[in-house]
Coordinates of C-alpha atoms in Angstrom, one line a residue:
Chain A
M20 CA -25.5 -25.0 -117.4
K21 CA -25.2 -21.1 -119.1
K22 CA -23.6 -19.9 -121.9
A23 CA -22.3 -16.2 -122.1
N24 CA -22.2 -14.7 -125.7
V25 CA -19.6 -11.7 -125.4
Y26 CA -19.4 -9.5 -128.4
V27 CA -16.1 -6.8 -128.7
T28 CA -16.0 -4.4 -131.2
L29 CA -13.8 -1.8 -131.4
R30 CA -15.4 2.0 -130.3
E31 CA -17.2 4.3 -132.5
S32 CA -14.0 7.4 -131.7
V33 CA -11.9 4.6 -133.1
I34 CA -11.0 4.2 -136.7
D35 CA -11.2 0.5 -137.8
P36 CA -8.3 -1.1 -139.8
Q37 CA -9.9 -4.3 -140.8
G38 CA -13.2 -2.4 -140.9
T39 CA -11.9 0.4 -143.3
A40 CA -10.1 -2.3 -145.6
A41 CA -13.5 -4.2 -146.0
I42 CA -15.9 -1.4 -146.9
N43 CA -13.4 -0.7 -149.7
V44 CA -13.3 -3.8 -151.7
L45 CA -17.6 -4.1 -150.4
H46 CA -17.7 -0.7 -152.4
A47 CA -15.3 -1.8 -155.3
K48 CA -17.9 -5.1 -155.5
G49 CA -20.7 -2.8 -155.4
H50 CA -22.3 -2.7 -152.7
D51 CA -22.8 1.0 -152.1
N52 CA -25.4 0.8 -149.8
V53 CA -23.0 -0.2 -147.4
K54 CA -22.0 2.6 -144.6
D55 CA -19.9 0.9 -142.3
V56 CA -17.8 -2.3 -141.5
R57 CA -17.1 -3.1 -137.8
I58 CA -14.8 -6.0 -137.2
G59 CA -14.5 -7.5 -133.8
K60 CA -14.3 -10.4 -132.0
Y61 CA -16.9 -13.1 -130.5
I62 CA -16.4 -15.1 -127.2
E63 CA -18.1 -18.2 -125.8
L64 CA -17.9 -18.9 -122.6
T65 CA -19.6 -21.5 -121.1
I66 CA -20.2 -21.4 -117.2
D67 CA -21.2 -24.0 -114.0
D68 CA -23.9 -22.4 -112.7
T69 CA -24.0 -22.1 -108.9
G70 CA -26.0 -18.9 -108.5
Q71 CA -23.7 -16.6 -108.2
D72 CA -24.3 -13.2 -110.1
L73 CA -23.3 -13.9 -113.4
D74 CA -23.5 -10.4 -114.6
T75 CA -20.5 -9.4 -112.5
A76 CA -18.3 -12.0 -112.8
V77 CA -19.1 -11.8 -117.2
R78 CA -18.2 -8.3 -116.7
E79 CA -15.1 -8.6 -114.9
M80 CA -13.8 -10.9 -117.2
C81 CA -14.2 -9.0 -119.8
E82 CA -13.0 -5.7 -118.3
K83 CA -9.5 -7.7 -116.9
L84 CA -8.8 -9.9 -119.9
F85 CA -11.0 -9.9 -123.1
V86 CA -11.5 -6.3 -123.5
N87 CA -9.0 -3.3 -123.8
T88 CA -11.6 -0.2 -123.2
N89 CA -9.4 2.2 -123.8
V90 CA -10.4 1.3 -127.5
E91 CA -12.8 -1.1 -127.4
D92 CA -17.0 -1.7 -126.3
Y93 CA -18.5 -4.9 -125.6
R94 CA -22.1 -6.1 -124.8
Y95 CA -22.8 -9.7 -123.9
E96 CA -26.3 -12.3 -123.6
V97 CA -26.2 -14.8 -120.9
L98 CA -28.2 -17.9 -121.7
E99 CA -29.3 -21.4 -120.3
V100 CA -27.8 -24.3 -122.1
E101 CA -28.4 -28.0 -121.5
E102 CA -26.3 -29.8 -119.7
A103 CA -23.5 -32.1 -122.5
Chain B
M20 CA 24.5 -1.5 -113.2
K21 CA 22.3 -4.1 -113.1
F22 CA 19.3 -5.0 -115.7
A23 CA 16.1 -7.0 -115.8
V24 CA 15.9 -8.8 -118.8
I25 CA 11.9 -9.6 -118.5
Q26 CA 11.6 -13.3 -120.0
F27 CA 7.3 -14.0 -121.1
P28 CA 6.8 -17.5 -122.8
G29 CA 6.4 -16.1 -126.9
A30 CA 9.2 -13.4 -126.4
S31 CA 11.5 -13.3 -128.5
C32 CA 13.8 -10.1 -128.0
D33 CA 15.5 -11.3 -124.8
L34 CA 18.3 -12.2 -125.7
D35 CA 19.0 -9.0 -128.1
L36 CA 18.1 -7.0 -124.9
Y37 CA 20.7 -8.8 -122.9
H38 CA 23.6 -9.2 -126.0
A39 CA 22.8 -5.5 -126.1
V40 CA 23.5 -4.4 -122.6
T41 CA 26.3 -7.0 -121.1
D42 CA 28.1 -7.6 -124.6
V43 CA 28.0 -4.5 -126.5
L44 CA 27.7 -2.1 -123.2
G45 CA 29.3 -4.6 -120.3
E46 CA 27.3 -3.5 -117.9
K47 CA 24.9 -6.8 -115.9
A48 CA 21.9 -8.3 -117.3
E49 CA 19.5 -11.3 -115.5
Y50 CA 16.9 -13.2 -117.1
V51 CA 13.8 -13.1 -114.8
P52 CA 11.2 -15.2 -115.2
H53 CA 7.3 -14.6 -115.9
H54 CA 6.5 -16.2 -112.4
E55 CA 9.4 -13.6 -110.3
T56 CA 7.4 -11.5 -108.1
D57 CA 10.3 -9.7 -106.9
L58 CA 12.7 -7.1 -109.2
S59 CA 14.3 -5.6 -106.0
A60 CA 17.6 -6.8 -107.0
Y61 CA 17.3 -5.2 -110.3
D62 CA 18.5 -1.2 -111.8
A63 CA 16.4 -1.4 -114.3
I64 CA 13.7 -3.4 -115.7
L65 CA 13.4 -4.1 -119.4
L66 CA 10.5 -5.8 -121.0
P67 CA 11.0 -7.6 -124.9
G68 CA 9.3 -7.8 -128.1
G69 CA 8.2 -11.0 -129.7
A70 CA 4.7 -12.1 -129.0
S71 CA 4.1 -12.9 -125.6
Y72 CA 1.2 -15.3 -124.5
G73 CA 1.2 -16.0 -128.5
D74 CA -0.6 -12.6 -128.8
A75 CA -3.5 -14.4 -127.8
V76 CA -7.0 -12.1 -127.2
R77 CA -4.8 -9.1 -127.9
A78 CA -1.1 -8.7 -127.7
G79 CA -0.3 -7.6 -124.4
A80 CA -3.0 -8.7 -122.8
L81 CA -2.1 -11.7 -120.9
A82 CA 0.8 -10.8 -120.0
R83 CA -0.2 -8.4 -117.8
T84 CA -2.0 -10.7 -116.1
A85 CA 1.9 -12.4 -115.1
P86 CA 2.8 -12.7 -111.7
V87 CA 5.9 -10.5 -112.6
M88 CA 3.9 -7.4 -113.2
E89 CA 3.3 -6.2 -109.5
G90 CA 7.4 -6.3 -109.8
I91 CA 7.3 -4.3 -112.3
I92 CA 4.6 -2.0 -111.4
G93 CA 6.8 -1.8 -108.3
A94 CA 9.7 -1.0 -110.1
A95 CA 7.6 1.8 -111.6
K96 CA 6.7 3.4 -108.9
D97 CA 10.0 3.2 -106.9
G98 CA 10.8 5.3 -110.4
K99 CA 13.3 3.1 -111.5
P100 CA 13.8 2.9 -115.3
V101 CA 11.1 0.7 -117.1
L102 CA 11.4 0.1 -120.9
G103 CA 9.0 -2.1 -122.8
V104 CA 9.9 -2.1 -126.6
G105 CA 7.5 -3.4 -129.1
N106 CA 5.3 -6.4 -127.4
G107 CA 7.0 -4.7 -124.3
F108 CA 5.0 -1.1 -125.0
Q109 CA 2.2 -2.9 -125.7
V110 CA 2.6 -4.7 -122.0
L111 CA 3.0 -1.4 -120.8
T112 CA 0.0 0.1 -121.9
E113 CA -1.9 -3.3 -121.1
A114 CA -0.7 -2.5 -117.2
G115 CA -1.9 0.3 -117.3
L116 CA 1.7 1.9 -116.6
L117 CA 1.9 3.9 -120.0
P118 CA -1.6 5.4 -121.3
G119 CA -3.6 4.7 -124.3
A120 CA -3.9 1.0 -126.6
F121 CA -2.5 -0.5 -129.6
L122 CA -4.7 -1.7 -132.7
K123 CA -3.7 -3.3 -135.9
N124 CA -1.5 -1.6 -138.2
R125 CA -2.9 0.7 -140.9
D126 CA -2.5 -1.3 -143.7
Q127 CA -2.6 -4.5 -142.1
K128 CA 0.4 -5.8 -142.8
F129 CA 3.4 -7.1 -140.0
I130 CA 6.0 -4.6 -140.7
C131 CA 9.4 -5.7 -140.4
R132 CA 12.2 -2.9 -141.6
T133 CA 14.3 0.0 -140.9
V134 CA 12.8 3.5 -140.1
K135 CA 13.2 6.7 -139.2
I136 CA 12.5 8.4 -136.2
Q137 CA 13.1 11.5 -134.5
V138 CA 14.2 12.6 -130.6
V139 CA 10.7 14.9 -129.7
N140 CA 12.8 15.0 -126.0
N141 CA 16.5 14.3 -125.0
R142 CA 15.4 15.3 -121.4
T143 CA 14.4 12.1 -120.1
M144 CA 16.1 9.0 -118.3
F145 CA 16.2 7.1 -121.7
T146 CA 17.0 10.0 -124.3
N147 CA 19.9 12.0 -122.8
E148 CA 22.9 11.1 -124.9
Y149 CA 21.0 12.3 -127.8
T150 CA 20.5 15.7 -129.1
E151 CA 17.0 16.9 -129.5
G152 CA 15.6 16.6 -133.3
E153 CA 18.2 14.3 -134.1
D154 CA 17.1 11.5 -136.3
L155 CA 17.4 8.1 -135.9
E156 CA 17.7 4.7 -137.9
I157 CA 16.0 1.6 -135.9
P158 CA 14.0 -1.4 -137.3
I159 CA 10.8 -2.2 -136.4
A160 CA 8.7 -4.7 -136.5
H161 CA 5.3 -5.1 -135.4
G162 CA 1.6 -6.0 -136.9
E163 CA 0.0 -4.3 -134.3
G164 CA 1.9 -1.2 -134.1
N165 CA -0.7 1.8 -134.5
F166 CA -0.5 3.6 -131.0
Y167 CA -4.2 4.7 -130.2
C168 CA -4.8 7.3 -127.6
D169 CA -8.0 9.7 -127.3
E170 CA -7.4 13.7 -128.3
E171 CA -7.6 14.5 -124.5
T172 CA -4.7 12.0 -123.8
Y173 CA -2.9 13.2 -126.8
S174 CA -2.8 17.1 -125.5
R175 CA -2.1 15.4 -122.0
L176 CA 1.3 13.6 -123.6
K177 CA 1.9 16.6 -125.8
E178 CA 1.8 18.9 -122.5
N179 CA 3.8 17.6 -120.6
N180 CA 6.4 16.1 -123.1
Q181 CA 5.5 13.1 -122.7
I182 CA 6.2 12.0 -126.7
V183 CA 10.0 11.4 -126.9
F184 CA 9.6 9.3 -130.2
V185 CA 8.1 10.2 -133.4
Y186 CA 8.2 8.6 -137.2
S187 CA 9.9 11.3 -139.2
D188 CA 9.7 10.1 -142.7
G189 CA 6.3 8.6 -142.8
N190 CA 4.3 6.9 -140.4
P191 CA 4.3 3.2 -140.9
N192 CA 1.8 1.9 -138.9
G193 CA -1.1 4.8 -138.3
S194 CA -0.2 6.1 -135.1
V195 CA -2.0 8.7 -133.4
G196 CA 0.1 11.7 -133.9
D197 CA 3.2 9.4 -135.4
I198 CA 4.1 8.5 -131.9
A199 CA 7.1 6.1 -131.9
G200 CA 8.1 5.9 -128.5
L201 CA 6.5 7.8 -125.1
V202 CA 7.5 8.1 -121.4
S203 CA 4.9 8.1 -118.2
E204 CA 4.1 11.3 -116.7
K205 CA 7.0 10.8 -113.8
G206 CA 9.4 10.2 -117.0
N207 CA 10.6 6.7 -115.9
V208 CA 8.4 4.5 -117.7
L209 CA 9.2 4.6 -121.9
G210 CA 7.6 2.6 -124.5
M211 CA 8.6 2.0 -127.7
M212 CA 8.0 0.7 -130.9
P213 CA 11.8 0.8 -132.9
H214 CA 14.2 -2.0 -131.5
P215 CA 17.0 -0.1 -130.0
E216 CA 18.6 -3.3 -129.0
R217 CA 18.5 -4.2 -132.7
A218 CA 20.0 -1.3 -134.1
A219 CA 23.3 -1.4 -131.6
E220 CA 25.8 -2.2 -133.3
S221 CA 27.4 -1.5 -136.5
I222 CA 27.7 -4.8 -137.8
L223 CA 23.2 -4.7 -137.7
G224 CA 23.7 -2.0 -139.4
S225 CA 22.9 0.9 -137.2
E226 CA 24.4 1.9 -133.8
D227 CA 21.7 4.5 -133.5
G228 CA 19.7 3.0 -130.6
L229 CA 22.7 2.2 -128.3
N230 CA 22.1 6.0 -126.7
V231 CA 18.6 4.3 -125.3
F232 CA 20.7 1.9 -123.0
K233 CA 23.8 4.6 -123.0
S234 CA 21.5 7.3 -121.1
I235 CA 19.6 4.5 -118.4
V236 CA 23.7 3.6 -117.5
K237 CA 24.8 7.4 -117.6
E238 CA 21.4 9.0 -115.5
W239 CA 21.8 5.6 -112.8
R240 CA 25.7 6.5 -112.3
E241 CA 24.8 9.9 -111.6
S242 CA 22.1 9.3 -109.9
H243 CA 24.2 7.0 -107.4
A244 CA 27.5 8.7 -107.8
N245 CA 27.8 9.0 -104.1
Q246 CA 27.0 5.4 -103.3
A247 CA 29.9 4.1 -106.2

């Protein structure tokens, strides 16, 4: 079994309305050293390891479903996991 | 003239669109389920608001993978009028029929109230019954109506007169350029966040949205005058 962990965030050029709201609160609470907050999504995919090229498959799943590349960036890691 | 009202699971404004087209305007309409692929029997396609597929992943992200998108993309290519309202607009951007994408509203809240919008371009098949600069009162109801596109896309939209409606009395959601509605480059696909079907009868508080549907019918009658 393999596990792909996908991290989706808004692109740098896009204002993150949730991040903006959160940083205002953090500053009000005295966390003045926080310079930026980007709030995103974390997706875990558990995948049967059939020896196929997982990079291509994960990228396709991201770009066709999980990520809107107009506004979002993503990165992922593929890990080996023990059979449950 | 026959309208298709697309039904995605979770969409909720399909009945309102159907009512506006049939009971108010006296035209024909049929509900078309998400698994249909052939839309050749219809003259215009309407994508309703609501929360298709519960807005899972992103608003409109799953709807764009539905079989009916094939028919919708075909209709758009054939030059038929395609109108997406609210979630329908989000689906059209996800499917690439309109540029840009949607972010959460600037103030994080779902907003449901009547807003003022202005008709920026009345030379479209969706706005020919309006006058340019006309102010309309039409309700919005969305949590992710904050339209975003990059600067290059925004300049192109302006240059091509693709921006059709802008918010004219304060921007409720933070959209780029106060955009409330825009058409495709060819002009036959309109997406708008305000709900014209909810402002199509005086009993609803406003009739300002009715001309969107009247415009579609007028354009269609004119272009089909010889065949009638």
